[in-house]
Coordinates of C-alpha atoms and ligand atoms in Angstrom, one line a residue:
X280 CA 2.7 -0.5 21.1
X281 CA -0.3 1.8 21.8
X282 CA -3.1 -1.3 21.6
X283 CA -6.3 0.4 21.2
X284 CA -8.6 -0.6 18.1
X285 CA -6.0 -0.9 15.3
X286 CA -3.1 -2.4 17.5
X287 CA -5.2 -5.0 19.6
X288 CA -7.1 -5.9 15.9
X289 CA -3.9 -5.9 13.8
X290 CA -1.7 -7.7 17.1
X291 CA -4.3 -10.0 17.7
X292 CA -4.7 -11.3 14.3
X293 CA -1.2 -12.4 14.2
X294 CA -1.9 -13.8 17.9
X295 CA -4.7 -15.9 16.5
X296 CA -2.5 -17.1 14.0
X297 CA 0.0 -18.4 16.3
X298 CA 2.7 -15.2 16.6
X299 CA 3.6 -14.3 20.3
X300 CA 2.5 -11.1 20.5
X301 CA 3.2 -8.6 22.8
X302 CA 0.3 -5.7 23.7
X303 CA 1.0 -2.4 25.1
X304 CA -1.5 -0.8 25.9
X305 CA -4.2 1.0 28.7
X306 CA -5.0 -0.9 32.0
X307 CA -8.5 -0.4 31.6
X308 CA -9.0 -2.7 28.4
X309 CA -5.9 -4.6 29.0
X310 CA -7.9 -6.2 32.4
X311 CA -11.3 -6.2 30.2
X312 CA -9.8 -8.2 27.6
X313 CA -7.9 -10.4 30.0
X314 CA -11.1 -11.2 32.4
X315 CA -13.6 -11.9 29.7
X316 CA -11.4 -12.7 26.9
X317 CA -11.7 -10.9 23.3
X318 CA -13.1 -11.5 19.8
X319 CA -12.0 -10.4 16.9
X320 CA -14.8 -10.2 13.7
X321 CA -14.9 -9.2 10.0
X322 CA -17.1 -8.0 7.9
X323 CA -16.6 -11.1 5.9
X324 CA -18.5 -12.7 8.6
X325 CA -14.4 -14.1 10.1
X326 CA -14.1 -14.9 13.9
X327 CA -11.2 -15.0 15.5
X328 CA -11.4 -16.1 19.5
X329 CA -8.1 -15.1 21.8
X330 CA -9.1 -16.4 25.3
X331 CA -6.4 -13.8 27.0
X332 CA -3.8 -11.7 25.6
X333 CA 0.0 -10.9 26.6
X334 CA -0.9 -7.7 27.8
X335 CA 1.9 -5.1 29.6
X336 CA 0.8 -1.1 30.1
X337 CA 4.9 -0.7 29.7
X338 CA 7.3 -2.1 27.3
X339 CA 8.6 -5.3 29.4
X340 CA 12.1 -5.2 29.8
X341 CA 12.0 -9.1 31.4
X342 CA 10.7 -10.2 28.0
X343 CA 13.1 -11.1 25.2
X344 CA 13.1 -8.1 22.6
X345 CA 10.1 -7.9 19.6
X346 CA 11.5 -9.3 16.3
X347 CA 9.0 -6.2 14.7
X348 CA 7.0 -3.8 16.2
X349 CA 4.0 -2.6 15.2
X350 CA 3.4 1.2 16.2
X351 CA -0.6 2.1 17.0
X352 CA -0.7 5.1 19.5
X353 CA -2.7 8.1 17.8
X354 CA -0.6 10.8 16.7
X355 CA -0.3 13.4 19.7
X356 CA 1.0 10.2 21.9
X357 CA 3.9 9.4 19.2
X358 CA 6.7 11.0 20.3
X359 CA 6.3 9.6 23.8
X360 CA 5.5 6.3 22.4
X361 CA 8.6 6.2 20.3
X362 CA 10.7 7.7 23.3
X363 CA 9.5 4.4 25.6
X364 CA 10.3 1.9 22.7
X365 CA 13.8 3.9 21.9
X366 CA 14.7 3.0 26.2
X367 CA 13.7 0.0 26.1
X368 CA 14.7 -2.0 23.0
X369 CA 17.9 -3.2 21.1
X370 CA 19.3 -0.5 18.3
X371 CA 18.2 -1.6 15.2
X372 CA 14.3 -2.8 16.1
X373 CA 12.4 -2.3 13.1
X374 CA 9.1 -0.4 14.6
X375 CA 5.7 -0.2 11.7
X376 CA 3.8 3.2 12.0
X377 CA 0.3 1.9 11.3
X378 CA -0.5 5.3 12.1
X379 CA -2.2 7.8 9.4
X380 CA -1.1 10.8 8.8
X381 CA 2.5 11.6 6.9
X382 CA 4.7 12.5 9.6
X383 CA 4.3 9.7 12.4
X384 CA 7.5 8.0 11.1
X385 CA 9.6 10.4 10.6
X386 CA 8.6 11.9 14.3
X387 CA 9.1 8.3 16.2
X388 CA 12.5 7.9 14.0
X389 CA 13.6 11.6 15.2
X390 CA 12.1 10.5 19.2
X391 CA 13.9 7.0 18.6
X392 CA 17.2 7.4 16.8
X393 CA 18.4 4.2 17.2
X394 CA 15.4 2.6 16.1
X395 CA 14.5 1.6 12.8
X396 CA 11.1 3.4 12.3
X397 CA 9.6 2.6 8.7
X398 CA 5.9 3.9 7.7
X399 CA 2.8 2.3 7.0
X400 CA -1.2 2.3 6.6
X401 CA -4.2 0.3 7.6
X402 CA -6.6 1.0 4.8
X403 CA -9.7 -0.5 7.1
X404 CA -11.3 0.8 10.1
X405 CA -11.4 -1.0 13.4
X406 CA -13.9 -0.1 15.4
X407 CA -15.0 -2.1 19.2
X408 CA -18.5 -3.6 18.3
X409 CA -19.3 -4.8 22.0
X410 CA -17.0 -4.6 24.8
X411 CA -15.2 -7.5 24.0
X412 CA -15.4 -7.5 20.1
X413 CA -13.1 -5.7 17.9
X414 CA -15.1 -5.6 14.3
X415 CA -13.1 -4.4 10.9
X416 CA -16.1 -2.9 9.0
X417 CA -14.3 -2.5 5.6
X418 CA -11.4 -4.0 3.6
X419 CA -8.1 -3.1 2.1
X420 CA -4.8 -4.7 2.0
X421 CA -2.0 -3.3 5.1
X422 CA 1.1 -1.5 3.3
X423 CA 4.2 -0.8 4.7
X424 CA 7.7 0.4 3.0
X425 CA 9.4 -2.1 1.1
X426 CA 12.8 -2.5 3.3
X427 CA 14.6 -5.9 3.6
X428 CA 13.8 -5.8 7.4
X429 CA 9.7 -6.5 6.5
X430 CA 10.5 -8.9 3.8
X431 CA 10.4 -12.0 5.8
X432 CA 7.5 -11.1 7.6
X433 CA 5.2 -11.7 4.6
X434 CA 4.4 -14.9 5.1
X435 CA 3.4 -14.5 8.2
X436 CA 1.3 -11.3 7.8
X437 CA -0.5 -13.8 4.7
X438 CA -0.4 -16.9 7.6
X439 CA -2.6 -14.1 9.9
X440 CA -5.6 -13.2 6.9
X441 CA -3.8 -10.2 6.7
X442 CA -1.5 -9.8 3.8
X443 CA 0.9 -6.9 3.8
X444 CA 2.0 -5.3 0.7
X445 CA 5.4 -3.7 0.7
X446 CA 5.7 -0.5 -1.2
X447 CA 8.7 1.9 -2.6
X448 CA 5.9 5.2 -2.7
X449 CA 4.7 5.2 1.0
X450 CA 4.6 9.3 0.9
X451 CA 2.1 8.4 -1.9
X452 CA 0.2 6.0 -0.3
X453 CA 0.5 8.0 3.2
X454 CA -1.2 11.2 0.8
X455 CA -3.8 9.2 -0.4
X456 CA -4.9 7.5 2.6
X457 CA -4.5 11.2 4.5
X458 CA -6.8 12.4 1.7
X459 CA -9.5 9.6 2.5
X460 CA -9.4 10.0 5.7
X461 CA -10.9 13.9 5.4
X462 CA -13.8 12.4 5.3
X463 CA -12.9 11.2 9.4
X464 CA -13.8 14.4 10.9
X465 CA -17.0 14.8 8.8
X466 CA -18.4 11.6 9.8
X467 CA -17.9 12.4 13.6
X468 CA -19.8 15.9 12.8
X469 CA -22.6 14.0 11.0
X470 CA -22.9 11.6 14.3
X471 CA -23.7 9.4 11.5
X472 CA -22.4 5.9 10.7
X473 CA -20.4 5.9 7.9
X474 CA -22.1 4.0 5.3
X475 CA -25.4 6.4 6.5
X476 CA -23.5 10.0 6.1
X477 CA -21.8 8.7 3.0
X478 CA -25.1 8.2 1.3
X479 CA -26.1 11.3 2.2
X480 CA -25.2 14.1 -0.2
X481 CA -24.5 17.3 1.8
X482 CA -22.3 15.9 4.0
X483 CA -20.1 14.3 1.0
X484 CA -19.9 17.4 -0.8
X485 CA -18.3 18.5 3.1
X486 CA -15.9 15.7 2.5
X487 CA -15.1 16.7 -1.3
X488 CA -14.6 20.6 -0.2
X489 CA -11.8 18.9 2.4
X490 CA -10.5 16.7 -0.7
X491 CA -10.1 18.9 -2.9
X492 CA -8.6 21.7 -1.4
X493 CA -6.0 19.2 -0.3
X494 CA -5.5 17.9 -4.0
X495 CA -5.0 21.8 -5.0
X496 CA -2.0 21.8 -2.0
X497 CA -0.8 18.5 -3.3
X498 CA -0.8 19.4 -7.1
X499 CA 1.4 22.5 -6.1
X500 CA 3.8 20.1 -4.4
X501 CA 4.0 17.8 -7.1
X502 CA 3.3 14.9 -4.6
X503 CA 2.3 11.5 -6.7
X504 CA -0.8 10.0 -5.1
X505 CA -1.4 6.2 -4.9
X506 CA -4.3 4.9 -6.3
X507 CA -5.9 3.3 -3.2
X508 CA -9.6 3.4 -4.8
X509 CA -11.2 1.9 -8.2
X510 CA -11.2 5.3 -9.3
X511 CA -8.0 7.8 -9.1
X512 CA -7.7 10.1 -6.2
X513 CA -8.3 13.2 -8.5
X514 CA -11.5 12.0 -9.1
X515 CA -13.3 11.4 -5.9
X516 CA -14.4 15.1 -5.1
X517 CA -16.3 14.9 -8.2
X518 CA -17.2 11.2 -7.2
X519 CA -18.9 12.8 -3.7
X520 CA -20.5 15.2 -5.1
X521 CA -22.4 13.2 -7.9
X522 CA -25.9 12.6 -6.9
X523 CA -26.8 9.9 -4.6
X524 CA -28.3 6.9 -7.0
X525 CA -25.1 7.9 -9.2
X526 CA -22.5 7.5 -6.1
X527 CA -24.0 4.6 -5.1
X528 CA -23.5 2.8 -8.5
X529 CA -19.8 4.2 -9.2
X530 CA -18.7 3.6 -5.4
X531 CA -19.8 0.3 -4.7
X532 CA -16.7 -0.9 -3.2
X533 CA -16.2 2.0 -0.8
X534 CA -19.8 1.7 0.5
X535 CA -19.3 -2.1 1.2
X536 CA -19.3 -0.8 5.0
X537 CA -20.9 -2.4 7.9
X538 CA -24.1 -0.3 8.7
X539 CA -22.7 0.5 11.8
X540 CA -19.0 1.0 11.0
X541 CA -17.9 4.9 12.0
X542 CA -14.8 6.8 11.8
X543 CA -13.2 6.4 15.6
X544 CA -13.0 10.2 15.6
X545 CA -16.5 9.9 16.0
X546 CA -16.0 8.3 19.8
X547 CA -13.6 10.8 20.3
X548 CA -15.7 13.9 19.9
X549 CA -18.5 12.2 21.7
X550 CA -16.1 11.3 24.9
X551 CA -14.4 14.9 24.6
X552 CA -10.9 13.1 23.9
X553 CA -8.7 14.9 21.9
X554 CA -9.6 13.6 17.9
X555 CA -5.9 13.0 15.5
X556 CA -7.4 16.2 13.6
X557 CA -3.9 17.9 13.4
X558 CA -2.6 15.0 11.9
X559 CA -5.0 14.9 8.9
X560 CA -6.8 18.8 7.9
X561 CA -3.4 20.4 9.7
X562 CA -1.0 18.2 7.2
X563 CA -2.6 19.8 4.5
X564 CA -2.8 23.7 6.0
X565 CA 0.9 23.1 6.8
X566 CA 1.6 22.1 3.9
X567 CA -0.5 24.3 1.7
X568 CA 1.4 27.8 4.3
X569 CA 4.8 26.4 2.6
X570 CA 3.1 26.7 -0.7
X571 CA 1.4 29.4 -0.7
X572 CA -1.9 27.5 -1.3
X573 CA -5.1 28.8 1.0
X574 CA -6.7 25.9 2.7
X575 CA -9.5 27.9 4.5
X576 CA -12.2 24.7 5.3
X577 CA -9.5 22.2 6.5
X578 CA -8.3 25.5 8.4
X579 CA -11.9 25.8 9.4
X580 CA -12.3 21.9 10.3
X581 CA -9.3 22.2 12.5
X582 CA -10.2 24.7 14.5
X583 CA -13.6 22.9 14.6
X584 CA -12.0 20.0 15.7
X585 CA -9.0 21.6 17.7
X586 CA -11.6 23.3 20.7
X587 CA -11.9 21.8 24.1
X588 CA -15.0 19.5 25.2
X589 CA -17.4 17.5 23.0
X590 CA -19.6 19.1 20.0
X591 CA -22.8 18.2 19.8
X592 CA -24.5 17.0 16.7
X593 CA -26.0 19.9 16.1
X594 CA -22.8 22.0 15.8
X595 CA -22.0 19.3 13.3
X596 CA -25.1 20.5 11.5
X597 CA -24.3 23.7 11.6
X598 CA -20.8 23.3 10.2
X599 CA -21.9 21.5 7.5
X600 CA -23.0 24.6 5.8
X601 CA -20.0 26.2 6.6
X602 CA -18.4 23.8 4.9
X603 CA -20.2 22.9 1.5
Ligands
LIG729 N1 -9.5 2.9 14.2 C1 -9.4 2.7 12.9 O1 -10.3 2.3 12.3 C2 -8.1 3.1 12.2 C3 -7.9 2.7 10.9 C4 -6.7 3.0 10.3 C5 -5.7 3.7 10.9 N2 -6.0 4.1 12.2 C6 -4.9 4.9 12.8 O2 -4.2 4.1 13.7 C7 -3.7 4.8 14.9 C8 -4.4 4.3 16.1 O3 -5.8 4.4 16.1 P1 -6.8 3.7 17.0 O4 -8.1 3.9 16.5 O5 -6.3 2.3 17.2 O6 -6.5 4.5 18.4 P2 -6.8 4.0 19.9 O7 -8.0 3.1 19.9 O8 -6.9 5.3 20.7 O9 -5.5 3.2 20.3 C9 -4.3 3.8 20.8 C10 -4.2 3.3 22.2 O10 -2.8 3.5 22.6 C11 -2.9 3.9 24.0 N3 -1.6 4.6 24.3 C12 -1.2 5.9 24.0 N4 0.1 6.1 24.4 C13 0.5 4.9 24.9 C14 1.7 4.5 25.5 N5 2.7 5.4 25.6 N6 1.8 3.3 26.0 C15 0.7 2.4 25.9 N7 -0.4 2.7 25.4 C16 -0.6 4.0 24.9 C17 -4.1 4.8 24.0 O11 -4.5 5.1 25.3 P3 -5.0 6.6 25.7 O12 -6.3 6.8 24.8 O13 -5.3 6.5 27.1 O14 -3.9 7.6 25.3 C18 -5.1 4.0 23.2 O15 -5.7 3.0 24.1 C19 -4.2 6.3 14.6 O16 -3.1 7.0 13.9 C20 -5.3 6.1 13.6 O17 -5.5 7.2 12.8 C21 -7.1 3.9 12.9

């Protein structure tokens, strides 16, 4: 449901390994993908052809109902989303937020009552290489909470390349994924790729001011953070802001990027779309409001973020320094 990068990559995956899937998603790439066909790469150098795909821009009510269903619309569009689903399927559908952000799940549960709505996170990014390539540019294992109703899916997740781990701290892992992905809003102000802006200094110390303000809100909340990195989640602002040649040695894994790879809230500034910023910097100035803890950049970054119309690079520049 909501088969844009993530969904279409994740969905068609499990196509290529021989699951009937099911893709909701936008007319426009629905009919690309079903004229020309799509391909499905990793940075592993893995190919995966699917000559056409079952695609629907509505949840079909002629086909038989989805044993699981995998939840991909960015955040603003949950609650709609969830609202479709909750018309159109059996009570007791398990639905997967692959969603990031903390509160997708609990606001398709609320939008979907009858639903069973259970969180979880792609650690990768997906981003559409050519018109009719969907490219993963880094690694990471797919988590989801450990409820009986995912257990028999293992297999096939591990059948598909794409192992799913099921875990009993997904409001830790949800945290520490949230906190990585502060550095999504930097990279589209950089109008960098990622592995260029993340070898380059200034813009991680942006991404480490983000971090650790958040880490200040989420010390006050006593919320446990998973360890998603080599190195614990209190560490990385410090990790950011070490000097290049240093960073480069102590984060080799998370620069094992493609050189082109970039956050998709990148393509959303640049095409004026509406970027999942609330999702990510707002969690934490929610959050740190209840607290009592000031979160004055990620307030800053939202309201960045939060204007209408696409910002140019050079705002990006100029925020930088507001930033640091
Ligand atoms: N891309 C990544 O690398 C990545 C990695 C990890 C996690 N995530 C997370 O995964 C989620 C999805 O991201 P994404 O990059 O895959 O977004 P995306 O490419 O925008 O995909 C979502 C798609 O769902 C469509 N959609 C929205 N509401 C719909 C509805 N009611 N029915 C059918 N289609 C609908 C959207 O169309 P419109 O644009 O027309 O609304 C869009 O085509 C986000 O929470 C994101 O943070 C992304």
């Amino acid at each position: 449901m909501g088969a844009g990068l993530v969904g279409t990559y994740v969905g068609g995956r499990l196509a290529a390994a021989g699951v009937p899937v099911t893709f909701i998603g936008r007319a426009n790439l629905g009919s690309a993908w079903a004229a020309h066909g799509l391909t499905l790469s990793d940075l592993d150098g893995g190919r995966w052809a699917l000559p056409s795909l079952n695609w629907h821009t509505q949840v079909p009510r002629e086909e038989a109902p989805p044993a699981l269903v995998l939840l991909c619309v960015k955040s603003a569009a949950t609650a709609e989303a969830a609202a479709q689903l909750g018309q159109c399927l059996p009570p007791g559908t398990c639905v997967v937020s692959l969603q990031n952000g903390v509160d997708n799940a609990s606001i398709a549960q609320q939008h979907a009552p009858q639903l069973l709505v259970l969180p979880g996170m792609v650690p990768f990014n997906v981003a559409r290489a050519e018109p009719s390539r969907l490219h993963q540019g880094t690694s990471g294992q797919l988590m989801a909470a450990d409820q009986p109703a995912l257990r028999a899916w293992l297999p096939v997740f591990a059948q598909a390349g794409l192992p799913l781990a099921l875990r009993a701290d997904m409001p830790a892992v949800q945290w520490a994924k949230l906190l990585l992905n502060l550095n999504n809003p930097v990279n589209a102000l950089s109008g960098l790729p990622l592995r260029a802006q993340l070898l380059d200094r200034d813009w991680r110390r942006c991404t480490a001011a983000l971090m650790a303000e958040a880490l200040q809100v989420l010390a006050r909340a006593h919320q446990p953070l998973a360890r998603l990195t080599p190195l614990p989640p209190r560490w990385l602002p410090a990790l950011l802001r070490a000097p290049t040649p240093v960073f480069r040695l102590l984060a080799a894994r998370m620069l094992r990027i493609d050189d082109e790879a970039r956050s998709s809230m990148a393509d959303d500034l640049r095409l004026g779309r509406p970027p999942e910023i609330d999702a990510l910097c707002g969690a934490v100035v929610r959050l740190g409001q209840r607290l009592g803890v000031p979160t004055p950049r990620n307030q800053a970054m939202l309201d960045a973020l939060s204007g209408p119309g696409p910002l140019q690079a050079s705002t990006g520049a100029a925020w930088r320094h507001r930033l640091i």
